[in-house]
Coordinates of N, CA, C and O in Angstrom, one line a residue:
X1 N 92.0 83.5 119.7 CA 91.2 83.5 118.5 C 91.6 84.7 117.6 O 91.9 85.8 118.0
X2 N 91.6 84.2 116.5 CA 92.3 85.4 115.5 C 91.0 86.4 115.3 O 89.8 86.0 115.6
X3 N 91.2 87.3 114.8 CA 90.0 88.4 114.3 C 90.2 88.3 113.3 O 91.3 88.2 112.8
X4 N 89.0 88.1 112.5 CA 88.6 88.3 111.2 C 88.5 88.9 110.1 O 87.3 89.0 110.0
X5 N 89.1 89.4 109.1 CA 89.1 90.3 108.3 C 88.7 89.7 107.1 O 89.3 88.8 106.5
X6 N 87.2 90.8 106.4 CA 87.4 90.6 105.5 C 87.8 91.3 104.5 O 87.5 92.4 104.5
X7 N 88.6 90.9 103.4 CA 89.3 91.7 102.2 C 88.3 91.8 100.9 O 87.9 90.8 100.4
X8 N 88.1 93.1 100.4 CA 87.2 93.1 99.4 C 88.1 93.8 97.9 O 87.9 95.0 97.5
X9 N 88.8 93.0 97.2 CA 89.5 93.6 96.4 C 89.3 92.5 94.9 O 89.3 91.2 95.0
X10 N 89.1 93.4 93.4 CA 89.4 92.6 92.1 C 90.8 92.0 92.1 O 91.1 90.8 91.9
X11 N 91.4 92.7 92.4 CA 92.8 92.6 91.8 C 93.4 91.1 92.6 O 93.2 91.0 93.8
X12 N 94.1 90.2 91.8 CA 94.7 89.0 92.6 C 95.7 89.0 93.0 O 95.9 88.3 94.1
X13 N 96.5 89.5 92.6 CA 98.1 90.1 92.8 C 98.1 91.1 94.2 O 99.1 91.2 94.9
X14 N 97.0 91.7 94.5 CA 96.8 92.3 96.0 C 96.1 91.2 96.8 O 96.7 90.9 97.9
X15 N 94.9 90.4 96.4 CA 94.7 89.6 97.1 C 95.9 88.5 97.6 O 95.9 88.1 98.8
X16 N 96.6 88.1 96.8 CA 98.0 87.0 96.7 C 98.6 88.0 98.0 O 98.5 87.4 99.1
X17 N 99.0 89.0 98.0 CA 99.9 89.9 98.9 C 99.2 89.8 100.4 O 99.4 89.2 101.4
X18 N 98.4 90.6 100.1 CA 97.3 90.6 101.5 C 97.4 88.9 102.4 O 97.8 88.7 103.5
X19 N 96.8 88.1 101.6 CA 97.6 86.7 101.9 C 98.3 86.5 102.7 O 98.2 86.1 103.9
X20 N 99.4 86.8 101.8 CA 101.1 86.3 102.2 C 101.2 87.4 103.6 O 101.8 86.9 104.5
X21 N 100.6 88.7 103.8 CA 101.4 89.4 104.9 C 100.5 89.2 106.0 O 100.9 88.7 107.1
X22 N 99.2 89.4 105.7 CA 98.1 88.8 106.8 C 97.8 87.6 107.5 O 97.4 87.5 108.7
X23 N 98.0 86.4 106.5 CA 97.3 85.3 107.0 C 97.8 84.8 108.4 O 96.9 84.3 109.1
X24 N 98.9 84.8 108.8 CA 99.4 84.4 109.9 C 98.7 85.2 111.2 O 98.7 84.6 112.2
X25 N 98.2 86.3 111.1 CA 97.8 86.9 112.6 C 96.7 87.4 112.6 O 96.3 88.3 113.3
X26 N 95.5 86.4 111.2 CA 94.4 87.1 110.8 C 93.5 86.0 110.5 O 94.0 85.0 110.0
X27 N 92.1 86.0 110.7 CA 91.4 84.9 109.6 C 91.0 85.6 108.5 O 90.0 86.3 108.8
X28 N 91.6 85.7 107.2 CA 91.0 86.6 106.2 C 89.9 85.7 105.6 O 89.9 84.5 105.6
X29 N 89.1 86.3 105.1 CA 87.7 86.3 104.3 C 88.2 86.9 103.0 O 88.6 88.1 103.1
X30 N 88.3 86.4 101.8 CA 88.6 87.3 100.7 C 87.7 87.0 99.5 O 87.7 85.9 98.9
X31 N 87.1 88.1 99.1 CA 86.1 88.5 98.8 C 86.7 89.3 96.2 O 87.1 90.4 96.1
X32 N 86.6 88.9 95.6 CA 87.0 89.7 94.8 C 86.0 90.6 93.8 O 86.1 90.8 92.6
X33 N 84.9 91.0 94.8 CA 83.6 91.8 94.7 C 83.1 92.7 95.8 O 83.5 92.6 97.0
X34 N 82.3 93.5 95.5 CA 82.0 94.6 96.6 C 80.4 93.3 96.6 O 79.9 92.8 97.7
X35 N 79.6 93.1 95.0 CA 78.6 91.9 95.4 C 78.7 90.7 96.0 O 77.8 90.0 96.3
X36 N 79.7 90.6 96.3 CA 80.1 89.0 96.9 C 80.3 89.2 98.4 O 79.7 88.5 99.2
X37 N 81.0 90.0 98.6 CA 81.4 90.7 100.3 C 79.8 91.2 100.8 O 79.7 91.6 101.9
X38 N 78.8 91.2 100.0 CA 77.6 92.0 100.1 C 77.1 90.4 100.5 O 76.7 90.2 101.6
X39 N 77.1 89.4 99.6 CA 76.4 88.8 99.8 C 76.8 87.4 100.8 O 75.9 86.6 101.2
X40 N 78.0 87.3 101.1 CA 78.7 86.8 102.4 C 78.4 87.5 103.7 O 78.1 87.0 104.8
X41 N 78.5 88.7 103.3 CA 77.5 89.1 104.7 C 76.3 89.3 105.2 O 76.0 89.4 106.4
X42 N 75.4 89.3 103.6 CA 74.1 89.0 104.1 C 74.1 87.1 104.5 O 73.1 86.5 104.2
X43 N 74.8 86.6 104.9 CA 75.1 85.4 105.3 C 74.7 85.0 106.7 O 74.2 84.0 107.1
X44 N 75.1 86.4 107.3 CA 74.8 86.2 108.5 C 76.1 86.8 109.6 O 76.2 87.0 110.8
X45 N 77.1 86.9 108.2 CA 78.8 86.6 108.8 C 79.4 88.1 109.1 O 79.1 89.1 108.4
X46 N 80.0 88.1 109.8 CA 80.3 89.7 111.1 C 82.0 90.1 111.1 O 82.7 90.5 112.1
X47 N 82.4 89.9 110.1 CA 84.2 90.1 110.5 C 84.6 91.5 111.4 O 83.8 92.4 111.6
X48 N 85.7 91.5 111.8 CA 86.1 92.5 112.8 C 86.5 93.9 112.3 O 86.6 95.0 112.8
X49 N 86.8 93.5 111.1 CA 87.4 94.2 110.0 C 87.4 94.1 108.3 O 87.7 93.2 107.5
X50 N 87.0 95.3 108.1 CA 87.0 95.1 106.5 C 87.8 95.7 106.1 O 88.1 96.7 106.8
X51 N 88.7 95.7 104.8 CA 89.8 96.4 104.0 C 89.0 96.2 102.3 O 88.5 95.3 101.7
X52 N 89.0 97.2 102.2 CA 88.2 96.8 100.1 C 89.5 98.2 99.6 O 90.1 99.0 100.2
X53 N 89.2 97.6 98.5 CA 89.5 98.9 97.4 C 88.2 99.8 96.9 O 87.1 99.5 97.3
X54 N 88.3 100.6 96.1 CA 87.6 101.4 95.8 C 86.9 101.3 94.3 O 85.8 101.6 94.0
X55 N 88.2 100.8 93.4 CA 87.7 100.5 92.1 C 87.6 99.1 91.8 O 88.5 98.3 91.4
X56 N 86.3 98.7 92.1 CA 86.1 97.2 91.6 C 84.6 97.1 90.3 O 83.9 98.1 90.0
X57 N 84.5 96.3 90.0 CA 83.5 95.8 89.0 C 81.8 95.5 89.8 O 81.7 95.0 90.9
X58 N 80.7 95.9 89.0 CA 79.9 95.4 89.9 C 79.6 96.0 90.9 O 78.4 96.2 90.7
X59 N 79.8 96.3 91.7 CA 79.6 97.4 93.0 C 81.0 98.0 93.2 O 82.0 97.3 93.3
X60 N 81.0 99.3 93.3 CA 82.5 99.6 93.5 C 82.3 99.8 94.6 O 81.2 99.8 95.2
X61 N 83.9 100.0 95.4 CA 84.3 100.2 97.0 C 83.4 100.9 97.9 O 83.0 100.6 99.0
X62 N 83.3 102.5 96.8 CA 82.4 103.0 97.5 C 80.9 102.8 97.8 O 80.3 103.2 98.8
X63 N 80.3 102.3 96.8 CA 78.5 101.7 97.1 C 78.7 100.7 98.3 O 78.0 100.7 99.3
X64 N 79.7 99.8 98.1 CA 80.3 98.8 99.0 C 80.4 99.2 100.5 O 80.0 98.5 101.4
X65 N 80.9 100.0 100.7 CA 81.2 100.3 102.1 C 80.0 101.4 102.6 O 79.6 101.3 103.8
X66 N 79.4 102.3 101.7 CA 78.0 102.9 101.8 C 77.0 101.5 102.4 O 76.8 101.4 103.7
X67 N 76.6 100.8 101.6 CA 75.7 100.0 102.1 C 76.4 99.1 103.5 O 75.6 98.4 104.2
X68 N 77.6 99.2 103.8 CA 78.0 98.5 105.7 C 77.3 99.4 106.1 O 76.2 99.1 106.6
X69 N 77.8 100.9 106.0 CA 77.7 102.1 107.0 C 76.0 102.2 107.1 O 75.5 102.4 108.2
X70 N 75.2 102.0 106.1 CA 73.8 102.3 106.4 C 73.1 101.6 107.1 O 72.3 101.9 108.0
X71 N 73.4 100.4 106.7 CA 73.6 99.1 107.6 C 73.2 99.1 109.2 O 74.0 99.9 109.8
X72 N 72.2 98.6 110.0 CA 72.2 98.6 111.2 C 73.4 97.9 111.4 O 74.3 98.5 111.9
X73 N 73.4 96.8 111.2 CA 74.7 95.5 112.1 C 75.5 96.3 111.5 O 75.1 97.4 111.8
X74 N 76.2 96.4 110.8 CA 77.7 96.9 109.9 C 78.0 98.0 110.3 O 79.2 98.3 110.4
X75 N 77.0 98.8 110.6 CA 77.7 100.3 110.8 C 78.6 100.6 111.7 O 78.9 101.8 111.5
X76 N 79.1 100.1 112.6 CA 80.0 100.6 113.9 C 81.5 99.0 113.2 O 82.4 98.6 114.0
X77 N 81.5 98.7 112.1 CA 82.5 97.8 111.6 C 83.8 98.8 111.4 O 83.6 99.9 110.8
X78 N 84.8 98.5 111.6 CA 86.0 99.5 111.2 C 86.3 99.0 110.0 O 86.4 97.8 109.8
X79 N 86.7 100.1 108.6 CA 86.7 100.2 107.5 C 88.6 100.5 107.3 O 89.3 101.4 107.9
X80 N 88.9 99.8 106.4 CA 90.5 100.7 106.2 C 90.5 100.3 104.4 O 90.5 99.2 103.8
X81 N 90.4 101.3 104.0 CA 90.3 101.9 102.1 C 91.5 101.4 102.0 O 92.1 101.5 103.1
X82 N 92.1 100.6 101.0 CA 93.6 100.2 99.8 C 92.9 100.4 98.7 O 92.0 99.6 98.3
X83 N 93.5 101.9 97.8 CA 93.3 101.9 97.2 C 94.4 102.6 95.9 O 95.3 103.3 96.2
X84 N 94.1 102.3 94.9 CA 94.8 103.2 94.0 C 94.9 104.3 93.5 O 95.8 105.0 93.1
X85 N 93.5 104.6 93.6 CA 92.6 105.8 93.4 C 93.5 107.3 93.4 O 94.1 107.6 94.5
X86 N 93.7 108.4 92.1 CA 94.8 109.0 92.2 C 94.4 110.1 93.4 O 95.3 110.7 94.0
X87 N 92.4 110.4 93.8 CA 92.6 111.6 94.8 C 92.0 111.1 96.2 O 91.2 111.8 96.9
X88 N 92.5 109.3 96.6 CA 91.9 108.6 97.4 C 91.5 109.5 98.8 O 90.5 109.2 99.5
X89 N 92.5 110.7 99.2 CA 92.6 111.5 100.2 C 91.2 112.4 99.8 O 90.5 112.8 100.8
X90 N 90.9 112.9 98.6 CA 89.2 113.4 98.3 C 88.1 112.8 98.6 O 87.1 113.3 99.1
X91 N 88.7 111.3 98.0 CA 87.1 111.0 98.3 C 86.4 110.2 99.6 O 85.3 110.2 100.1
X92 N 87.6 109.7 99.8 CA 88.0 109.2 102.1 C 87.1 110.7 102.0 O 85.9 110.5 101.9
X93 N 87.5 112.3 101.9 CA 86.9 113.0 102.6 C 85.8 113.5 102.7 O 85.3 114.4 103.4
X94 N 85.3 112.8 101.6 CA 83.6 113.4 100.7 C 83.3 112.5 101.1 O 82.5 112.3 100.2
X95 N 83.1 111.3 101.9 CA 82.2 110.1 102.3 C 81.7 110.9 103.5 O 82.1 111.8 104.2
X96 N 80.5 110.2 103.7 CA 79.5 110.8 104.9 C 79.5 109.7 105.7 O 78.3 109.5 106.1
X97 N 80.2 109.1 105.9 CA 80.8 108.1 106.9 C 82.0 107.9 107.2 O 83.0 108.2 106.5
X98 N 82.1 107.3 108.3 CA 83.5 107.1 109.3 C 84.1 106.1 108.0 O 83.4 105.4 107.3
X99 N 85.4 106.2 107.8 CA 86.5 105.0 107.1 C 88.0 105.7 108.1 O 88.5 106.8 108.3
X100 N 88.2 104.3 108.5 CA 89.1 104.4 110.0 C 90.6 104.6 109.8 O 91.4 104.8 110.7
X101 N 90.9 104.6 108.5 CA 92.1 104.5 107.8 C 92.1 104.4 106.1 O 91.0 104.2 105.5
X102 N 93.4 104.4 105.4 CA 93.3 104.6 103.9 C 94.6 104.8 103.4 O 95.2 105.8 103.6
X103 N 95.2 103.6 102.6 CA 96.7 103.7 102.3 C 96.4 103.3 100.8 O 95.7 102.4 100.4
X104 N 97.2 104.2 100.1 CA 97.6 104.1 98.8 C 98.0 102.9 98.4 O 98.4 102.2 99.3
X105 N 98.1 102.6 97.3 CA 98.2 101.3 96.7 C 99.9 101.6 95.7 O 100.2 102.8 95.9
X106 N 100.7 101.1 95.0 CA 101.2 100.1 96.2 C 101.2 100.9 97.4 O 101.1 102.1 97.6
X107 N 101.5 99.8 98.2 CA 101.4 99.8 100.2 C 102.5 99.2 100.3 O 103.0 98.2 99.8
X108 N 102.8 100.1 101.2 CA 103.8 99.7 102.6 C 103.5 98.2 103.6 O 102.4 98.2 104.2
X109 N 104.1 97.2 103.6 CA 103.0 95.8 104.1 C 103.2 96.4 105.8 O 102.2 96.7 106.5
X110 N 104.5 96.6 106.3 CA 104.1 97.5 107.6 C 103.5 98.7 108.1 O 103.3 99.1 109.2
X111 N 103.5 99.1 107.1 CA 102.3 100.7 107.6 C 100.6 100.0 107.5 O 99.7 100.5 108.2
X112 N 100.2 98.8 106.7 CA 99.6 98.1 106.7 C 98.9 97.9 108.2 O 98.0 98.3 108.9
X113 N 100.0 96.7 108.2 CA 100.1 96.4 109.6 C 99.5 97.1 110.7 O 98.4 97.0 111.3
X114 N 100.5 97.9 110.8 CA 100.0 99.2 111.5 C 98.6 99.7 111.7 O 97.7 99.8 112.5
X115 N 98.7 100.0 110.6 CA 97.3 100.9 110.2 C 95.8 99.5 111.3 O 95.0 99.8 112.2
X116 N 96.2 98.3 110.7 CA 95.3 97.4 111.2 C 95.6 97.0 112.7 O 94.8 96.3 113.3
X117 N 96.8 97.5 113.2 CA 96.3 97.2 115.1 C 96.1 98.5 115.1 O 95.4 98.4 116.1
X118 N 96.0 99.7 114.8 CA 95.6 101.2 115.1 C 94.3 100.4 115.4 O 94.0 99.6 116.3
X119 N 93.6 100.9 114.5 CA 92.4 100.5 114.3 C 91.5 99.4 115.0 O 90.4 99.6 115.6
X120 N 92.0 98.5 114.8 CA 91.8 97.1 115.6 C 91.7 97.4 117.9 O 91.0 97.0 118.8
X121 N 92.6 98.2 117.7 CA 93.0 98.5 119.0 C 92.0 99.9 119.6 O 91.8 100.1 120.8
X122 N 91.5 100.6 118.7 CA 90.4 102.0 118.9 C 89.2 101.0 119.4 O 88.6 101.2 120.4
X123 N 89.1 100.3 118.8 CA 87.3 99.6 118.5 C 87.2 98.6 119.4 O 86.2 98.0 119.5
X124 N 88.6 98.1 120.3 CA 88.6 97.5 121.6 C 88.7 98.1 123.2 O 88.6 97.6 124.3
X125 N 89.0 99.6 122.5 CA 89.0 100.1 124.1 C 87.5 100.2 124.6 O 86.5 100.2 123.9
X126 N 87.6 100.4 126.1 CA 86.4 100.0 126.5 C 85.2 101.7 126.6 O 84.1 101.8 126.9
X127 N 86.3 102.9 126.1 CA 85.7 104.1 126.1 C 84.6 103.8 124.6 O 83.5 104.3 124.5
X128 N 85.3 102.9 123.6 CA 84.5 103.0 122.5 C 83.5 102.1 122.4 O 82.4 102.4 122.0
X129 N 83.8 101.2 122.8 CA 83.1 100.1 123.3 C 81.7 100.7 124.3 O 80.6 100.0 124.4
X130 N 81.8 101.1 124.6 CA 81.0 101.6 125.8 C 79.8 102.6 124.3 O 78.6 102.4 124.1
X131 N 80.6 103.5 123.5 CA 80.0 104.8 123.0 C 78.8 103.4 122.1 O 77.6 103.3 122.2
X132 N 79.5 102.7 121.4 CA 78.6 101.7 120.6 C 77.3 100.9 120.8 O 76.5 100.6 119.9
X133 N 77.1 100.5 122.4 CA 76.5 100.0 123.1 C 75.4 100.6 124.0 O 74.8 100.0 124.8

């Protein structure tokens, strides 16, 4: 069974990309709202993983991933920031919440990659597994 990712980005030309590199080893959920990803999950729906950008319309990245983290269910969800943002490494560090990763826009599609079994692979060991529960 594939793990689920949802992608929370405006831009279609990243969503088109994210697509093309993910879809094969992923079930993406793609979302082009921080309101829409808000309101798919108040759906009921639990993905394994979320990826958003930061500058979107409507709810940006950061209200967006603020309301997972405060979130009872959502809060222990692994987060990975794409964004363009010129001081993305500031504000990843002024968040008062965990974001598990964070790659500049354009992106590398295998540091991507990467970045998402890193992550993917933390939130399956049984040491963390264990701390969540």
């Amino acid at each position: 069974m594939k793990t689920q990712i949802l992608i929370v980005d405006d831009d279609l030309s990243i969503l088109k990309l994210l697509n093309f590199i993910l879809s094969k080893d992923y079930d993406l959920i793609i979302k082009n709202s921080g309101l829409e990803a808000l309101s798919w999950l108040e759906e009921g729906n639990d993905p394994g993983l979320v990826i958003s950008d930061l500058q979107m319309p409507y709810i940006d990245g950061l209200t967006f991933v603020r309301n997972l983290k405060i979130s009872g269910y959502y809060k222990d969800t692994p987060i990975i920031v794409l964004s363009g943002a010129d001081n993305l490494e500031d504000l990843v560090g002024e968040m008062p919440f965990r974001i598990d990763a964070f790659l500049h826009k354009p992106f590398n599609p295998t540091s991507l990659k990467t970045a998402i079994s890193k992550v993917l692979s933390i939130y399956d060991e049984p040491e963390y597994t264990n701390q969540l529960g």
